[in-house]
CSV table of C-alpha atoms in Angstrom, one decimal:
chain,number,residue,atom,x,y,z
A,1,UNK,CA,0.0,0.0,0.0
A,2,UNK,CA,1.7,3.4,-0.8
A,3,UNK,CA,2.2,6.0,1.5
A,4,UNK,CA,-0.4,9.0,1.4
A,5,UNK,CA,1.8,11.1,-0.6
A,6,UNK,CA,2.9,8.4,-3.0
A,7,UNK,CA,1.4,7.7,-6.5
A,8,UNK,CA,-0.5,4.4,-6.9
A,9,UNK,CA,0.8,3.1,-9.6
A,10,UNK,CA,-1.7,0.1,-9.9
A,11,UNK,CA,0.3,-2.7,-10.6
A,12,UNK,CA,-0.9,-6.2,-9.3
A,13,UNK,CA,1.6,-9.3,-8.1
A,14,UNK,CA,0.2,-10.7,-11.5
A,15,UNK,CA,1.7,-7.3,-13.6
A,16,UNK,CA,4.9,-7.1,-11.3
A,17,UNK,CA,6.3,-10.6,-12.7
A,18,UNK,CA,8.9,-11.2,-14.8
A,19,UNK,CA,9.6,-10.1,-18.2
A,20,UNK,CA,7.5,-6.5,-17.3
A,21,UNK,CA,7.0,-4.0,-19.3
A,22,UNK,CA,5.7,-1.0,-17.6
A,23,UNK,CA,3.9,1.6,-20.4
A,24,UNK,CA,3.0,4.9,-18.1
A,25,UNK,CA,1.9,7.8,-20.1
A,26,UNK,CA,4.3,10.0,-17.9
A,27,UNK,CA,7.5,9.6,-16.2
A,28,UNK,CA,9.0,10.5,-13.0
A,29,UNK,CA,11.4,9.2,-10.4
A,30,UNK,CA,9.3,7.6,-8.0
A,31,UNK,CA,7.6,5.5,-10.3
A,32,UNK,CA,11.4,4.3,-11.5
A,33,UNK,CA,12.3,4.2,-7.5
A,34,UNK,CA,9.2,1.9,-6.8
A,35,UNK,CA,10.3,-1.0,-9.5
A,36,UNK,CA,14.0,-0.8,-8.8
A,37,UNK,CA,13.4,-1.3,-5.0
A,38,UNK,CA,10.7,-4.1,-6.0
A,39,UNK,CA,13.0,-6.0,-8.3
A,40,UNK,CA,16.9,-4.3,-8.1
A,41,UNK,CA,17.5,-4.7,-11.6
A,42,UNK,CA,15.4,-2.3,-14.3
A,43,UNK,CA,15.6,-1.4,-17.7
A,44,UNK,CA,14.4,2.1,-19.3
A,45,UNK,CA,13.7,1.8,-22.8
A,46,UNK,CA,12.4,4.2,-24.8
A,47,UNK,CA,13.3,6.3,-28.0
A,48,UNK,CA,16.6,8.4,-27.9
A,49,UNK,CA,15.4,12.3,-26.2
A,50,UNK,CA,13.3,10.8,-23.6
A,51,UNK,CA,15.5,11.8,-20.7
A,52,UNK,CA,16.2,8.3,-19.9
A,53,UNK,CA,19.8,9.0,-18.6
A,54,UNK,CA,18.4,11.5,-17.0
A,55,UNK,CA,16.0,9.9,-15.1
A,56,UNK,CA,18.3,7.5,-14.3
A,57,UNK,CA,20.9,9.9,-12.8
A,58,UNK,CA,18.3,11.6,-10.6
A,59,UNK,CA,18.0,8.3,-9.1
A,60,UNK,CA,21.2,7.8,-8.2
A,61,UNK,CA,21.0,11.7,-6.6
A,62,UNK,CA,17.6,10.6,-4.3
A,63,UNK,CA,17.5,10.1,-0.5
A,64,UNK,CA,18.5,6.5,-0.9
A,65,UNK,CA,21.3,6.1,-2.8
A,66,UNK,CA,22.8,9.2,-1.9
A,67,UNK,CA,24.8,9.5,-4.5
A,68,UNK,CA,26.7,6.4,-4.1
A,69,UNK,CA,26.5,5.1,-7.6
A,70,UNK,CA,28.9,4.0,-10.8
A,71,UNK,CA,28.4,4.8,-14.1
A,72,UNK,CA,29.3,3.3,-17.1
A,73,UNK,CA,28.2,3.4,-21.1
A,74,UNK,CA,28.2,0.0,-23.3
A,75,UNK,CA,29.8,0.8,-26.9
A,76,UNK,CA,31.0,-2.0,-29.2
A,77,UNK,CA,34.7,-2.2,-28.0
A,78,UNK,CA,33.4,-2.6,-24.0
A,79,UNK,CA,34.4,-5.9,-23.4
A,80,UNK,CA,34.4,-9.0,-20.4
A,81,UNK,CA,37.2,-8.3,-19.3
A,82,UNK,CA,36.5,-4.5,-18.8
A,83,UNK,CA,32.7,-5.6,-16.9
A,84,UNK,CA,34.3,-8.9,-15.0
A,85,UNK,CA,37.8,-9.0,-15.3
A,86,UNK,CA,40.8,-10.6,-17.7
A,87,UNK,CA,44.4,-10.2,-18.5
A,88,UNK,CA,45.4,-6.5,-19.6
A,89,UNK,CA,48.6,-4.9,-21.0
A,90,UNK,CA,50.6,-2.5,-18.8
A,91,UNK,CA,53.6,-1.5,-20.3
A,92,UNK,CA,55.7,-4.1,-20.7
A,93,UNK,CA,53.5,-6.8,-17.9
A,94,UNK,CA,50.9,-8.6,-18.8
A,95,UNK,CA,48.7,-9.1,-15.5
A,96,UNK,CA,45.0,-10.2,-14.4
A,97,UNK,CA,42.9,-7.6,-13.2
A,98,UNK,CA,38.8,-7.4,-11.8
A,99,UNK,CA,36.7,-5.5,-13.8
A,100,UNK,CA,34.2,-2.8,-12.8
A,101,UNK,CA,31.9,-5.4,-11.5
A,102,UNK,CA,33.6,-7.2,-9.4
A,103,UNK,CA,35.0,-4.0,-7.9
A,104,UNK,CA,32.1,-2.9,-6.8
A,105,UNK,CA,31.3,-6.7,-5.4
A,106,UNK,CA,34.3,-6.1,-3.9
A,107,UNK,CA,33.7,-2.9,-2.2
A,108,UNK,CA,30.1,-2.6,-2.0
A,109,UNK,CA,29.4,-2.4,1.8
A,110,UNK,CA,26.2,-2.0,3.7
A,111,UNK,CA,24.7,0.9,2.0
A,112,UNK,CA,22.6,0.7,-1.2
A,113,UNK,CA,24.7,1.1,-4.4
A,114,UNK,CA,23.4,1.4,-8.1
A,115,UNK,CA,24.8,0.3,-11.1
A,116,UNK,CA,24.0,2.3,-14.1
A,117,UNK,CA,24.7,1.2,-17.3
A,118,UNK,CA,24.2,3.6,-20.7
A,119,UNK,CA,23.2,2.2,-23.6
A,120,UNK,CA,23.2,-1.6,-22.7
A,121,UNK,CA,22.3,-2.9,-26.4
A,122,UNK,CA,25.4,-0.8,-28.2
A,123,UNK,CA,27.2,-4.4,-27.5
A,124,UNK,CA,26.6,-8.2,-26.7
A,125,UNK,CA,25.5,-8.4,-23.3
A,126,UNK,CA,25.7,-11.9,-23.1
A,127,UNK,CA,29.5,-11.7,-24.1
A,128,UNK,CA,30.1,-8.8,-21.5
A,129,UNK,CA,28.4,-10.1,-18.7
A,130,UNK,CA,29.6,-13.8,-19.4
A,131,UNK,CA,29.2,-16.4,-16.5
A,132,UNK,CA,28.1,-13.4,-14.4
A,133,UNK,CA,24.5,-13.7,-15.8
A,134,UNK,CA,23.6,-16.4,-13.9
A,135,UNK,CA,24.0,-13.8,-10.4
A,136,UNK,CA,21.2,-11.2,-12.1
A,137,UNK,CA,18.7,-14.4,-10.7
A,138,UNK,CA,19.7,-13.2,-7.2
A,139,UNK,CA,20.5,-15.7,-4.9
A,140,UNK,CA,22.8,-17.5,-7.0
A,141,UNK,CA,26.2,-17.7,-6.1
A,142,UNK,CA,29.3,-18.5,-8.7
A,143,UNK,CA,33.0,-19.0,-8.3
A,144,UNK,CA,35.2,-17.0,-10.3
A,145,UNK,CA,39.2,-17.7,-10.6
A,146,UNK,CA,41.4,-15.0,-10.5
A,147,UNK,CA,44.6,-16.1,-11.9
A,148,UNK,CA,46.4,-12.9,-10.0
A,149,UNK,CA,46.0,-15.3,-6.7
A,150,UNK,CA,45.9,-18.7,-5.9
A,151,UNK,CA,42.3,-19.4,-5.4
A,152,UNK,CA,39.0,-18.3,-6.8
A,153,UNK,CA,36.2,-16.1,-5.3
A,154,UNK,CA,33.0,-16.7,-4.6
A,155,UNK,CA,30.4,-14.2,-5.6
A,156,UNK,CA,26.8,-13.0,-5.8
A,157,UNK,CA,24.9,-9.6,-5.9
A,158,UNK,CA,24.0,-8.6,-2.9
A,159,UNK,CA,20.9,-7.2,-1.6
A,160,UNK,CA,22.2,-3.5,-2.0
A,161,UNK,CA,23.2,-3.4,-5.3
A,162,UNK,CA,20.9,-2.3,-8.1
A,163,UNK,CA,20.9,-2.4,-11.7
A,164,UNK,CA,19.8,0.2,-13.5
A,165,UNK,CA,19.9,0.2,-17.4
A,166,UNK,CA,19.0,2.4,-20.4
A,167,UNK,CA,18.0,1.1,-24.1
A,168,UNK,CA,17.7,3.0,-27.4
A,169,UNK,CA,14.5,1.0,-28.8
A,170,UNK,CA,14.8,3.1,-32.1
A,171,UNK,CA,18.0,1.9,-33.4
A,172,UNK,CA,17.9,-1.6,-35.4
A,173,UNK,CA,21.6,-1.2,-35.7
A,174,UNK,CA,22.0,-2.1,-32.2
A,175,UNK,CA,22.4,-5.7,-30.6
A,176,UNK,CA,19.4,-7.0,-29.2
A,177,UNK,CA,18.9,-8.2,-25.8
A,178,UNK,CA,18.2,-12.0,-26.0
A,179,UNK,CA,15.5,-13.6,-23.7
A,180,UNK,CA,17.8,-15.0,-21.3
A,181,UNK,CA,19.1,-11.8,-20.3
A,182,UNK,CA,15.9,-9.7,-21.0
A,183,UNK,CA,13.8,-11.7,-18.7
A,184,UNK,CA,16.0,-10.9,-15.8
A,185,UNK,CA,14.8,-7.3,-15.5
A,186,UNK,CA,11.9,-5.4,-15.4
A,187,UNK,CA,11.6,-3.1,-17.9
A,188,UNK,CA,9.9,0.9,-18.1
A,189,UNK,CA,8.7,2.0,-21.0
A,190,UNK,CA,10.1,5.7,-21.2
A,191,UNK,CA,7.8,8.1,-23.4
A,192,UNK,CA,7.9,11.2,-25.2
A,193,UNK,CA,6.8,13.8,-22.8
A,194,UNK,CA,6.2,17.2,-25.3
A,195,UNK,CA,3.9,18.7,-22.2
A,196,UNK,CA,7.1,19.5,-20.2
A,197,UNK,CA,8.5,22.0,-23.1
A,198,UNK,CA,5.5,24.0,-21.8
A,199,UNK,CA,7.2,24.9,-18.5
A,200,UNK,CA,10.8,24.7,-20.0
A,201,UNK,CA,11.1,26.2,-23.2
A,202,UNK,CA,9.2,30.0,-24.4
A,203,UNK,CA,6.9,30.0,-26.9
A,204,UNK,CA,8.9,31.9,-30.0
A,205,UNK,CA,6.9,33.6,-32.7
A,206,UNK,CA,3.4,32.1,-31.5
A,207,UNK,CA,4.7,28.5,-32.1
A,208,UNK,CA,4.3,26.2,-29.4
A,209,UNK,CA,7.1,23.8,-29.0
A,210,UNK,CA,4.9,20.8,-27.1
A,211,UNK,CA,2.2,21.5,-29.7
A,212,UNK,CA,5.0,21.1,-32.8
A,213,UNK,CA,6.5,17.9,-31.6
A,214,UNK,CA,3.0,16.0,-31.0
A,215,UNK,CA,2.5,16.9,-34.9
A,216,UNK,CA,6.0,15.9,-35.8
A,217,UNK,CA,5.8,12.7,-33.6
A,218,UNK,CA,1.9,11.7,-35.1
A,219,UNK,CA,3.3,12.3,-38.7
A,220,UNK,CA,6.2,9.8,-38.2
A,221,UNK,CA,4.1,7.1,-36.4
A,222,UNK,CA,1.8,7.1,-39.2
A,223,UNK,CA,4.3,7.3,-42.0
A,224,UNK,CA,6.2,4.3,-40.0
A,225,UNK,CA,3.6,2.3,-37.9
A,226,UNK,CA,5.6,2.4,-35.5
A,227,UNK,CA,5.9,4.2,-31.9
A,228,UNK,CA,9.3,3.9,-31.2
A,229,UNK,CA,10.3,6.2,-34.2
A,230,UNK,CA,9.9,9.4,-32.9
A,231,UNK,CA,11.4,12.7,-31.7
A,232,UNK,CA,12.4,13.2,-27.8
A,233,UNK,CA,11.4,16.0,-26.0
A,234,UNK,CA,15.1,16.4,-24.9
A,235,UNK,CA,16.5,17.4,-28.3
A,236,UNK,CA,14.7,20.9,-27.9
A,237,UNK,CA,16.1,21.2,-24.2
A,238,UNK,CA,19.9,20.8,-25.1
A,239,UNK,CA,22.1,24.1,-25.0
A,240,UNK,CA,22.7,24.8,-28.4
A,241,UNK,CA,18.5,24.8,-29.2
């Protein structure tokens, strides 16, 4: 039951299972705050200028993370041994380091910590995340070697640590997530939100901007039947606009 100044979002158990795909015609941070706590790993999708990093960033600035975050952006030469950890080149040694993962498993302590990760489908998840895709069903544990000491590691994700991910559903260039990883998180639907150029940006020359991108959008989901090819809002809030 939410609190008296919280926003119902009506979601049943039966909605809040896994694969979810949340569709809200708005967006705002305690809606994105409510799933992550619920399920600790989330992905926003949504075409590009829909403020998902944004939204994703103000969570890692609320009351409960505190700031206490790490960022990183997939691109198509972010690799396993980057995420998890390998062998790497320095100078003239050749030596086995932990990735950004298993630094922050490392390191993590008792307070919450979120993961954010940019663009998850500019590369292969599965080849990035590797063995580790087994931990996102939490509970699991998994024994890693690390051939910079005698032994291997035990690991899983803690309680603590959340996931929170951004996808580009516009670009077909992009890898797509496959079922075995998609079905671990639940997944918001980010939309175009022209309203908010209302309050942000002035009406020039009698011309509403919120008014212009609703026709441009309407145009290009009838000219391409679909609703993930359209215009953000955020392209007309950037500087140089």
């Amino acid at each position: 039951t939410p609190a008296n100044n919280a926003i119902d979002l009506g979601l049943t158990a039966q909605d809040m299972k896994f694969p979810k795909l949340s569709d809200f015609p708005i967006m705002n941070t305690e809606i994105i705050a409510r799933v992550l706590k619920d399920f600790k790993q989330v992905i926003l999708s949504g075409p590009p200028g829909t403020s998902k990093s944004y939204w994703a960033k103000s969570i890692a600035q609320n009351d409960y993370f505190q700031k206490n975050f790490t960022q990183i952006q997939f691109h198509p030469q972010f690799s396993y041994q980057q995420f998890v950890g390998g062998y790497v080149v320095e100078g003239d040694l050749v030596k086995y380091k932990n990735g950004i993962l298993l630094n922050i498993l490392d390191s993590i302590g008792e307070e919450p910590h979120l993961l954010i990760i940019d663009e998850i489908n500019r590369e292969n998840v599965t080849q990035v995340f590797g063995e580790i895709l087994q931990l996102l069903d939490r509970g699991n544990s998994l024994k890693i070697k690390n051939e910079s000491i005698s032994d291997s590691k035990t690991y899983s994700l803690p309680k603590n640590l959340y996931i929170l991910a951004t996808l580009n559903s516009t670009d077909r260039s992009l890898s797509r997530l496959d079922y075995a990883f998609k079905r671990r998180f639940a997944e918001i639907y980010v939309p175009v939100n022209a309203s908010i150029l209302n309050d942000l940006c002035d009406t020039t020359d009698f011309i509403s901007l919120a008014t212009f991108l609703e026709k441009i959008n309407r145009n290009l989901v009838q000219l391409t039947q679909d609703k993930d090819m359209v215009i953000g809002h955020a392209i007309f809030l950037a500087d140089h606009v």
